[in-house]
PDB file of C-alpha atoms in Angstrom:
ATOM      1  CA  ASP A   1     104.674 102.369  99.327  1.00  0.00           C
ATOM      2  CA  GLN A   2     101.233 100.940 100.098  1.00  0.00           C
ATOM      3  CA  GLN A   3      98.957 103.989 100.020  1.00  0.00           C
ATOM      4  CA  VAL A   4      95.796 101.974 100.697  1.00  0.00           C
ATOM      5  CA  LYS A   5      95.941  99.249 103.328  1.00  0.00           C
ATOM      6  CA  GLN A   6      93.573  96.562 104.398  1.00  0.00           C
ATOM      7  CA  ASN A   7      95.243  95.048 107.390  1.00  0.00           C
ATOM      8  CA  SER A   8      92.898  92.120 107.853  1.00  0.00           C
ATOM      9  CA  PRO A   9      93.451  89.496 105.155  1.00  0.00           C
ATOM     10  CA  SER A  10      90.390  87.575 106.273  1.00  0.00           C
ATOM     11  CA  LEU A  11      87.232  87.929 108.339  1.00  0.00           C
ATOM     12  CA  SER A  12      84.668  85.381 109.403  1.00  0.00           C
ATOM     13  CA  VAL A  13      81.158  86.452 110.453  1.00  0.00           C
ATOM     14  CA  GLN A  14      78.022  84.568 111.340  1.00  0.00           C
ATOM     15  CA  GLU A  15      75.053  84.912 109.018  1.00  0.00           C
ATOM     16  CA  GLY A  16      72.702  87.675 110.183  1.00  0.00           C
ATOM     17  CA  ARG A  17      75.406  89.573 112.070  1.00  0.00           C
ATOM     18  CA  ILE A  18      77.187  92.723 111.028  1.00  0.00           C
ATOM     19  CA  SER A  19      80.370  92.505 108.933  1.00  0.00           C
ATOM     20  CA  ILE A  20      82.827  95.394 109.288  1.00  0.00           C
ATOM     21  CA  LEU A  21      85.688  95.699 106.834  1.00  0.00           C
ATOM     22  CA  ASN A  22      88.343  98.313 107.426  1.00  0.00           C
ATOM     23  CA  CYS A  23      90.660 100.275 105.206  1.00  0.00           C
ATOM     24  CA  ASP A  24      93.364 102.853 105.983  1.00  0.00           C
ATOM     25  CA  TYR A  25      95.046 105.254 103.606  1.00  0.00           C
ATOM     26  CA  THR A  26      98.082 107.503 103.742  1.00  0.00           C
ATOM     27  CA  ASN A  27      97.589 109.901 100.845  1.00  0.00           C
ATOM     28  CA  SER A  28      95.694 112.990 102.000  1.00  0.00           C
ATOM     29  CA  MET A  29      95.057 113.880  98.321  1.00  0.00           C
ATOM     30  CA  PHE A  30      92.591 110.994  97.955  1.00  0.00           C
ATOM     31  CA  ASP A  31      89.098 112.461  97.615  1.00  0.00           C
ATOM     32  CA  TYR A  32      87.012 109.553  96.372  1.00  0.00           C
ATOM     33  CA  PHE A  33      86.793 106.068  97.826  1.00  0.00           C
ATOM     34  CA  LEU A  34      85.207 102.880  96.528  1.00  0.00           C
ATOM     35  CA  TRP A  35      84.581  99.331  97.653  1.00  0.00           C
ATOM     36  CA  TYR A  36      84.666  96.462  95.175  1.00  0.00           C
ATOM     37  CA  LYS A  37      83.620  92.867  95.724  1.00  0.00           C
ATOM     38  CA  LYS A  38      85.293  89.971  93.951  1.00  0.00           C
ATOM     39  CA  TYR A  39      84.174  86.380  93.538  1.00  0.00           C
ATOM     40  CA  PRO A  40      86.693  83.705  92.441  1.00  0.00           C
ATOM     41  CA  ALA A  41      87.414  83.690  88.691  1.00  0.00           C
ATOM     42  CA  GLU A  42      85.446  86.897  88.200  1.00  0.00           C
ATOM     43  CA  GLY A  43      86.468  90.544  87.919  1.00  0.00           C
ATOM     44  CA  PRO A  44      85.759  92.933  90.793  1.00  0.00           C
ATOM     45  CA  THR A  45      82.285  94.456  90.846  1.00  0.00           C
ATOM     46  CA  PHE A  46      81.543  97.909  92.184  1.00  0.00           C
ATOM     47  CA  LEU A  47      79.707  97.946  95.498  1.00  0.00           C
ATOM     48  CA  ILE A  48      79.537 101.427  96.971  1.00  0.00           C
ATOM     49  CA  SER A  49      81.505 104.683  96.978  1.00  0.00           C
ATOM     50  CA  ILE A  50      81.913 107.842  99.002  1.00  0.00           C
ATOM     51  CA  SER A  51      83.209 111.290  98.252  1.00  0.00           C
ATOM     52  CA  SER A  52      85.490 112.996 100.753  1.00  0.00           C
ATOM     53  CA  ILE A  53      82.881 115.708 101.319  1.00  0.00           C
ATOM     54  CA  LYS A  54      80.697 113.103 103.038  1.00  0.00           C
ATOM     55  CA  ASP A  55      81.247 110.911 106.062  1.00  0.00           C
ATOM     56  CA  LYS A  56      78.613 108.272 105.345  1.00  0.00           C
ATOM     57  CA  ASN A  57      76.927 106.716 102.352  1.00  0.00           C
ATOM     58  CA  GLU A  58      74.295 104.007 102.579  1.00  0.00           C
ATOM     59  CA  ASP A  59      72.892 101.610  99.971  1.00  0.00           C
ATOM     60  CA  GLY A  60      70.602  98.913 101.286  1.00  0.00           C
ATOM     61  CA  ARG A  61      72.541  96.567 103.530  1.00  0.00           C
ATOM     62  CA  PHE A  62      75.826  98.344 102.741  1.00  0.00           C
ATOM     63  CA  THR A  63      77.112 101.470 104.458  1.00  0.00           C
ATOM     64  CA  VAL A  64      80.483 103.104 104.028  1.00  0.00           C
ATOM     65  CA  PHE A  65      81.890 105.397 106.686  1.00  0.00           C
ATOM     66  CA  LEU A  66      84.747 107.833 106.077  1.00  0.00           C
ATOM     67  CA  ASN A  67      86.881 109.383 108.826  1.00  0.00           C
ATOM     68  CA  LYS A  68      89.157 111.835 107.074  1.00  0.00           C
ATOM     69  CA  SER A  69      91.055 112.911 110.164  1.00  0.00           C
ATOM     70  CA  ALA A  70      92.001 109.300 110.833  1.00  0.00           C
ATOM     71  CA  LYS A  71      92.400 108.490 107.129  1.00  0.00           C
ATOM     72  CA  HIS A  72      90.150 105.501 107.683  1.00  0.00           C
ATOM     73  CA  LEU A  73      87.106 104.090 106.016  1.00  0.00           C
ATOM     74  CA  SER A  74      84.972 101.104 106.735  1.00  0.00           C
ATOM     75  CA  LEU A  75      82.307  99.059 105.049  1.00  0.00           C
ATOM     76  CA  HIS A  76      79.425  97.739 107.123  1.00  0.00           C
ATOM     77  CA  ILE A  77      77.230  94.927 105.864  1.00  0.00           C
ATOM     78  CA  VAL A  78      74.138  94.195 107.876  1.00  0.00           C
ATOM     79  CA  PRO A  79      72.635  91.694 108.002  1.00  0.00           C
ATOM     80  CA  SER A  80      75.385  89.545 106.500  1.00  0.00           C
ATOM     81  CA  GLN A  81      74.289  86.859 104.061  1.00  0.00           C
ATOM     82  CA  PRO A  82      76.092  83.757 102.708  1.00  0.00           C
ATOM     83  CA  GLY A  83      76.232  85.377  99.250  1.00  0.00           C
ATOM     84  CA  ASP A  84      78.360  88.167 100.735  1.00  0.00           C
ATOM     85  CA  SER A  85      81.260  85.736 101.030  1.00  0.00           C
ATOM     86  CA  ALA A  86      83.886  87.191  98.692  1.00  0.00           C
ATOM     87  CA  VAL A  87      87.066  89.246  98.647  1.00  0.00           C
ATOM     88  CA  TYR A  88      86.461  92.944  99.305  1.00  0.00           C
ATOM     89  CA  PHE A  89      88.801  95.581  97.953  1.00  0.00           C
ATOM     90  CA  CYS A  90      89.002  99.159  99.112  1.00  0.00           C
ATOM     91  CA  ALA A  91      90.125 101.650  96.456  1.00  0.00           C
ATOM     92  CA  ALA A  92      90.862 105.354  96.320  1.00  0.00           C
ATOM     93  CA  ARG A  93      91.412 108.057  93.750  1.00  0.00           C
ATOM     94  CA  THR A  94      92.917 111.545  93.849  1.00  0.00           C
ATOM     95  CA  GLN A  95      91.153 114.537  92.448  1.00  0.00           C
ATOM     96  CA  GLY A  96      91.498 114.752  88.678  1.00  0.00           C
ATOM     97  CA  ALA A  97      92.972 111.262  88.395  1.00  0.00           C
ATOM     98  CA  GLN A  98      91.205 108.302  86.906  1.00  0.00           C
ATOM     99  CA  LYS A  99      93.349 105.409  88.080  1.00  0.00           C
ATOM    100  CA  LEU A 100      92.351 103.628  91.246  1.00  0.00           C
ATOM    101  CA  VAL A 101      94.750 102.661  94.045  1.00  0.00           C
ATOM    102  CA  PHE A 102      93.640  99.411  95.633  1.00  0.00           C
ATOM    103  CA  GLY A 103      94.201  97.745  98.985  1.00  0.00           C
ATOM    104  CA  GLN A 104      95.264  94.141  99.242  1.00  0.00           C
ATOM    105  CA  GLY A 105      91.748  92.858  99.875  1.00  0.00           C
ATOM    106  CA  THR A 106      89.939  91.181 102.755  1.00  0.00           C
ATOM    107  CA  ARG A 107      88.387  87.732 102.327  1.00  0.00           C
ATOM    108  CA  LEU A 108      84.984  87.723 104.033  1.00  0.00           C
ATOM    109  CA  THR A 109      83.373  84.400 104.926  1.00  0.00           C
ATOM    110  CA  ILE A 110      79.801  84.340 106.138  1.00  0.00           C
ATOM    111  CA  ASN A 111      79.040  81.213 108.143  1.00  0.00           C
ATOM    112  CA  PRO A 112      75.510  79.789 108.225  1.00  0.00           C
TER     113      PRO A 112
ATOM    114  CA  GLY B   1      73.970  93.518  78.151  1.00  0.00           C
ATOM    115  CA  ALA B   2      77.557  92.663  77.299  1.00  0.00           C
ATOM    116  CA  GLY B   3      80.136  93.473  79.898  1.00  0.00           C
ATOM    117  CA  VAL B   4      83.905  93.771  79.578  1.00  0.00           C
ATOM    118  CA  SER B   5      85.364  90.657  78.005  1.00  0.00           C
ATOM    119  CA  GLN B   6      88.968  89.473  78.068  1.00  0.00           C
ATOM    120  CA  SER B   7      90.821  86.763  76.228  1.00  0.00           C
ATOM    121  CA  PRO B   8      92.341  84.341  76.775  1.00  0.00           C
ATOM    122  CA  SER B   9      90.972  83.489  80.208  1.00  0.00           C
ATOM    123  CA  ASN B  10      94.154  81.562  80.987  1.00  0.00           C
ATOM    124  CA  LYS B  11      97.605  81.648  79.424  1.00  0.00           C
ATOM    125  CA  VAL B  12     100.623  79.508  80.241  1.00  0.00           C
ATOM    126  CA  THR B  13     103.874  80.523  78.588  1.00  0.00           C
ATOM    127  CA  GLU B  14     107.567  79.881  78.874  1.00  0.00           C
ATOM    128  CA  LYS B  15     109.971  82.436  80.239  1.00  0.00           C
ATOM    129  CA  GLY B  16     111.268  84.662  77.457  1.00  0.00           C
ATOM    130  CA  LYS B  17     108.231  84.348  75.196  1.00  0.00           C
ATOM    131  CA  ASP B  18     105.966  87.263  74.255  1.00  0.00           C
ATOM    132  CA  VAL B  19     102.268  87.274  75.141  1.00  0.00           C
ATOM    133  CA  GLU B  20      99.286  89.343  74.034  1.00  0.00           C
ATOM    134  CA  LEU B  21      96.243  89.854  76.170  1.00  0.00           C
ATOM    135  CA  ARG B  22      93.031  91.261  74.711  1.00  0.00           C
ATOM    136  CA  CYS B  23      90.262  93.415  76.202  1.00  0.00           C
ATOM    137  CA  ASP B  24      86.898  94.289  74.714  1.00  0.00           C
ATOM    138  CA  PRO B  25      85.363  97.147  76.728  1.00  0.00           C
ATOM    139  CA  ILE B  26      81.683  97.871  77.154  1.00  0.00           C
ATOM    140  CA  SER B  27      80.341  99.480  74.016  1.00  0.00           C
ATOM    141  CA  GLY B  28      80.351 103.271  74.296  1.00  0.00           C
ATOM    142  CA  HIS B  29      82.833 103.429  77.142  1.00  0.00           C
ATOM    143  CA  THR B  30      85.593 105.855  76.284  1.00  0.00           C
ATOM    144  CA  ALA B  31      87.948 105.051  79.145  1.00  0.00           C
ATOM    145  CA  LEU B  32      89.866 101.767  79.384  1.00  0.00           C
ATOM    146  CA  TYR B  33      92.195 100.615  82.155  1.00  0.00           C
ATOM    147  CA  TRP B  34      94.591  97.735  82.694  1.00  0.00           C
ATOM    148  CA  TYR B  35      95.405  96.465  86.194  1.00  0.00           C
ATOM    149  CA  ARG B  36      97.150  93.361  87.415  1.00  0.00           C
ATOM    150  CA  GLN B  37      96.782  91.368  90.603  1.00  0.00           C
ATOM    151  CA  SER B  38      99.730  89.343  91.737  1.00  0.00           C
ATOM    152  CA  LEU B  39      99.256  86.538  94.233  1.00  0.00           C
ATOM    153  CA  GLY B  40      98.166  87.898  97.610  1.00  0.00           C
ATOM    154  CA  GLN B  41      98.291  91.491  96.427  1.00  0.00           C
ATOM    155  CA  GLY B  42      95.775  94.147  95.567  1.00  0.00           C
ATOM    156  CA  LEU B  43      95.135  95.395  92.080  1.00  0.00           C
ATOM    157  CA  GLU B  44      98.010  97.389  90.634  1.00  0.00           C
ATOM    158  CA  PHE B  45      97.334 100.062  88.011  1.00  0.00           C
ATOM    159  CA  LEU B  46      99.184  99.607  84.717  1.00  0.00           C
ATOM    160  CA  ILE B  47      97.855 101.938  82.029  1.00  0.00           C
ATOM    161  CA  TYR B  48      94.815 104.107  81.201  1.00  0.00           C
ATOM    162  CA  PHE B  49      93.358 105.149  77.853  1.00  0.00           C
ATOM    163  CA  GLN B  50      90.874 108.001  77.410  1.00  0.00           C
ATOM    164  CA  GLY B  51      89.519 108.703  73.961  1.00  0.00           C
ATOM    165  CA  ASN B  52      92.200 110.071  71.657  1.00  0.00           C
ATOM    166  CA  SER B  53      94.332 111.450  74.460  1.00  0.00           C
ATOM    167  CA  ALA B  54      97.823 110.126  75.137  1.00  0.00           C
ATOM    168  CA  PRO B  55      97.575 107.152  77.482  1.00  0.00           C
ATOM    169  CA  ASP B  56      98.691 107.317  81.109  1.00  0.00           C
ATOM    170  CA  LYS B  57     101.456 104.719  81.164  1.00  0.00           C
ATOM    171  CA  SER B  58     102.750 105.568  84.636  1.00  0.00           C
ATOM    172  CA  GLY B  59     101.952 102.138  86.049  1.00  0.00           C
ATOM    173  CA  LEU B  60     103.784  99.981  83.494  1.00  0.00           C
ATOM    174  CA  PRO B  61     106.490  98.141  85.466  1.00  0.00           C
ATOM    175  CA  SER B  62     109.078  97.952  82.682  1.00  0.00           C
ATOM    176  CA  ASP B  63     109.614  98.636  78.996  1.00  0.00           C
ATOM    177  CA  ARG B  64     108.739  95.015  78.303  1.00  0.00           C
ATOM    178  CA  PHE B  65     105.099  96.044  78.834  1.00  0.00           C
ATOM    179  CA  SER B  66     103.139  97.966  76.217  1.00  0.00           C
ATOM    180  CA  ALA B  67      99.518  98.462  75.330  1.00  0.00           C
ATOM    181  CA  GLU B  68      97.520  99.895  72.493  1.00  0.00           C
ATOM    182  CA  ARG B  69      93.929 100.688  71.894  1.00  0.00           C
ATOM    183  CA  THR B  70      92.720 100.495  68.304  1.00  0.00           C
ATOM    184  CA  GLY B  71      89.796 102.611  67.120  1.00  0.00           C
ATOM    185  CA  GLY B  72      88.978 103.676  70.626  1.00  0.00           C
ATOM    186  CA  SER B  73      87.632 100.236  71.454  1.00  0.00           C
ATOM    187  CA  VAL B  74      89.611  96.959  71.729  1.00  0.00           C
ATOM    188  CA  SER B  75      92.863  97.049  73.660  1.00  0.00           C
ATOM    189  CA  THR B  76      95.851  94.705  73.605  1.00  0.00           C
ATOM    190  CA  LEU B  77      98.383  94.447  76.419  1.00  0.00           C
ATOM    191  CA  THR B  78     101.691  92.991  75.226  1.00  0.00           C
ATOM    192  CA  ILE B  79     104.402  91.600  77.495  1.00  0.00           C
ATOM    193  CA  GLN B  80     107.698  90.899  75.746  1.00  0.00           C
ATOM    194  CA  ARG B  81     110.303  88.445  77.003  1.00  0.00           C
ATOM    195  CA  THR B  82     108.085  87.310  79.857  1.00  0.00           C
ATOM    196  CA  GLN B  83     109.595  86.685  83.281  1.00  0.00           C
ATOM    197  CA  GLN B  84     108.259  84.543  86.123  1.00  0.00           C
ATOM    198  CA  GLU B  85     107.407  87.636  88.145  1.00  0.00           C
ATOM    199  CA  ASP B  86     104.943  88.627  85.390  1.00  0.00           C
ATOM    200  CA  SER B  87     102.683  85.800  86.539  1.00  0.00           C
ATOM    201  CA  ALA B  88      99.460  87.431  87.697  1.00  0.00           C
ATOM    202  CA  VAL B  89      95.840  88.008  86.830  1.00  0.00           C
ATOM    203  CA  TYR B  90      95.597  90.864  84.327  1.00  0.00           C
ATOM    204  CA  LEU B  91      92.318  92.776  84.621  1.00  0.00           C
ATOM    205  CA  CYS B  92      90.815  95.220  82.176  1.00  0.00           C
ATOM    206  CA  ALA B  93      88.164  97.771  83.111  1.00  0.00           C
ATOM    207  CA  SER B  94      86.174 100.377  81.239  1.00  0.00           C
ATOM    208  CA  SER B  95      84.094 103.381  82.188  1.00  0.00           C
ATOM    209  CA  GLU B  96      82.020 106.089  80.524  1.00  0.00           C
ATOM    210  CA  ASN B  97      84.279 108.790  81.892  1.00  0.00           C
ATOM    211  CA  ARG B  98      81.730 111.549  81.458  1.00  0.00           C
ATOM    212  CA  GLY B  99      82.939 113.206  84.610  1.00  0.00           C
ATOM    213  CA  ARG B 100      83.927 112.429  88.161  1.00  0.00           C
ATOM    214  CA  GLY B 101      82.733 109.461  90.036  1.00  0.00           C
ATOM    215  CA  GLU B 102      82.013 107.124  87.152  1.00  0.00           C
ATOM    216  CA  THR B 103      82.242 103.460  87.928  1.00  0.00           C
ATOM    217  CA  GLN B 104      84.912 101.230  86.439  1.00  0.00           C
ATOM    218  CA  TYR B 105      83.512  97.912  85.214  1.00  0.00           C
ATOM    219  CA  PHE B 106      85.949  95.011  85.268  1.00  0.00           C
ATOM    220  CA  GLY B 107      86.317  92.036  83.014  1.00  0.00           C
ATOM    221  CA  PRO B 108      86.955  88.520  84.383  1.00  0.00           C
ATOM    222  CA  GLY B 109      90.714  88.810  83.850  1.00  0.00           C
ATOM    223  CA  THR B 110      93.402  86.775  82.136  1.00  0.00           C
ATOM    224  CA  ARG B 111      95.385  84.498  84.424  1.00  0.00           C
ATOM    225  CA  LEU B 112      98.970  84.466  83.163  1.00  0.00           C
ATOM    226  CA  LEU B 113     101.464  81.856  84.326  1.00  0.00           C
ATOM    227  CA  VAL B 114     105.052  82.145  83.220  1.00  0.00           C
ATOM    228  CA  LEU B 115     107.028  78.923  83.672  1.00  0.00           C
TER     229      LEU B 115
END
């Protein structure tokens, strides 16, 4: 049972344009969501998070949007830069729990 | 500052052998997690340690998997009688766990290949 789904295994975006990565979830008990970025041969690094009491959180070029009614969140990167090329994982956590439930990841490639 | 470290970085073993994977969390972090990432999959939770509390073992896939955390710091994940389906990248993470919303910091992982 895949509770967190990233349906696009890969995405290619031109440098300078907006990258939009999507994530859907099925568990209505999730109340905290995170995005991690992973380069090859490295562990995932935390990027940005959002609590279920908000619908938007922004940090520099990165913005996460949460639509609770649709059980959908997205990560916007603008403008996209070559260094953003990586695998992006969406993750979620239920209230009171510490373990994260991850999606399968989306490989983002930024083309010069 | 030192991040989460894991050893070995790569491990090749024969089916049926036991393996031990080590994790050194960030100093002062009381929470430690093990995840694994199989080929083409997302990260799968295995086990969670918090201070002196009983660990959350709900993610361990079978009784061949066990983990311990000595002195509230270093952790070892042991896989007995390895099978080919155990091949994956095993990732360790730690966090301060002072309350809600703390970030989990990941190590580089151990890439395990069972032949």
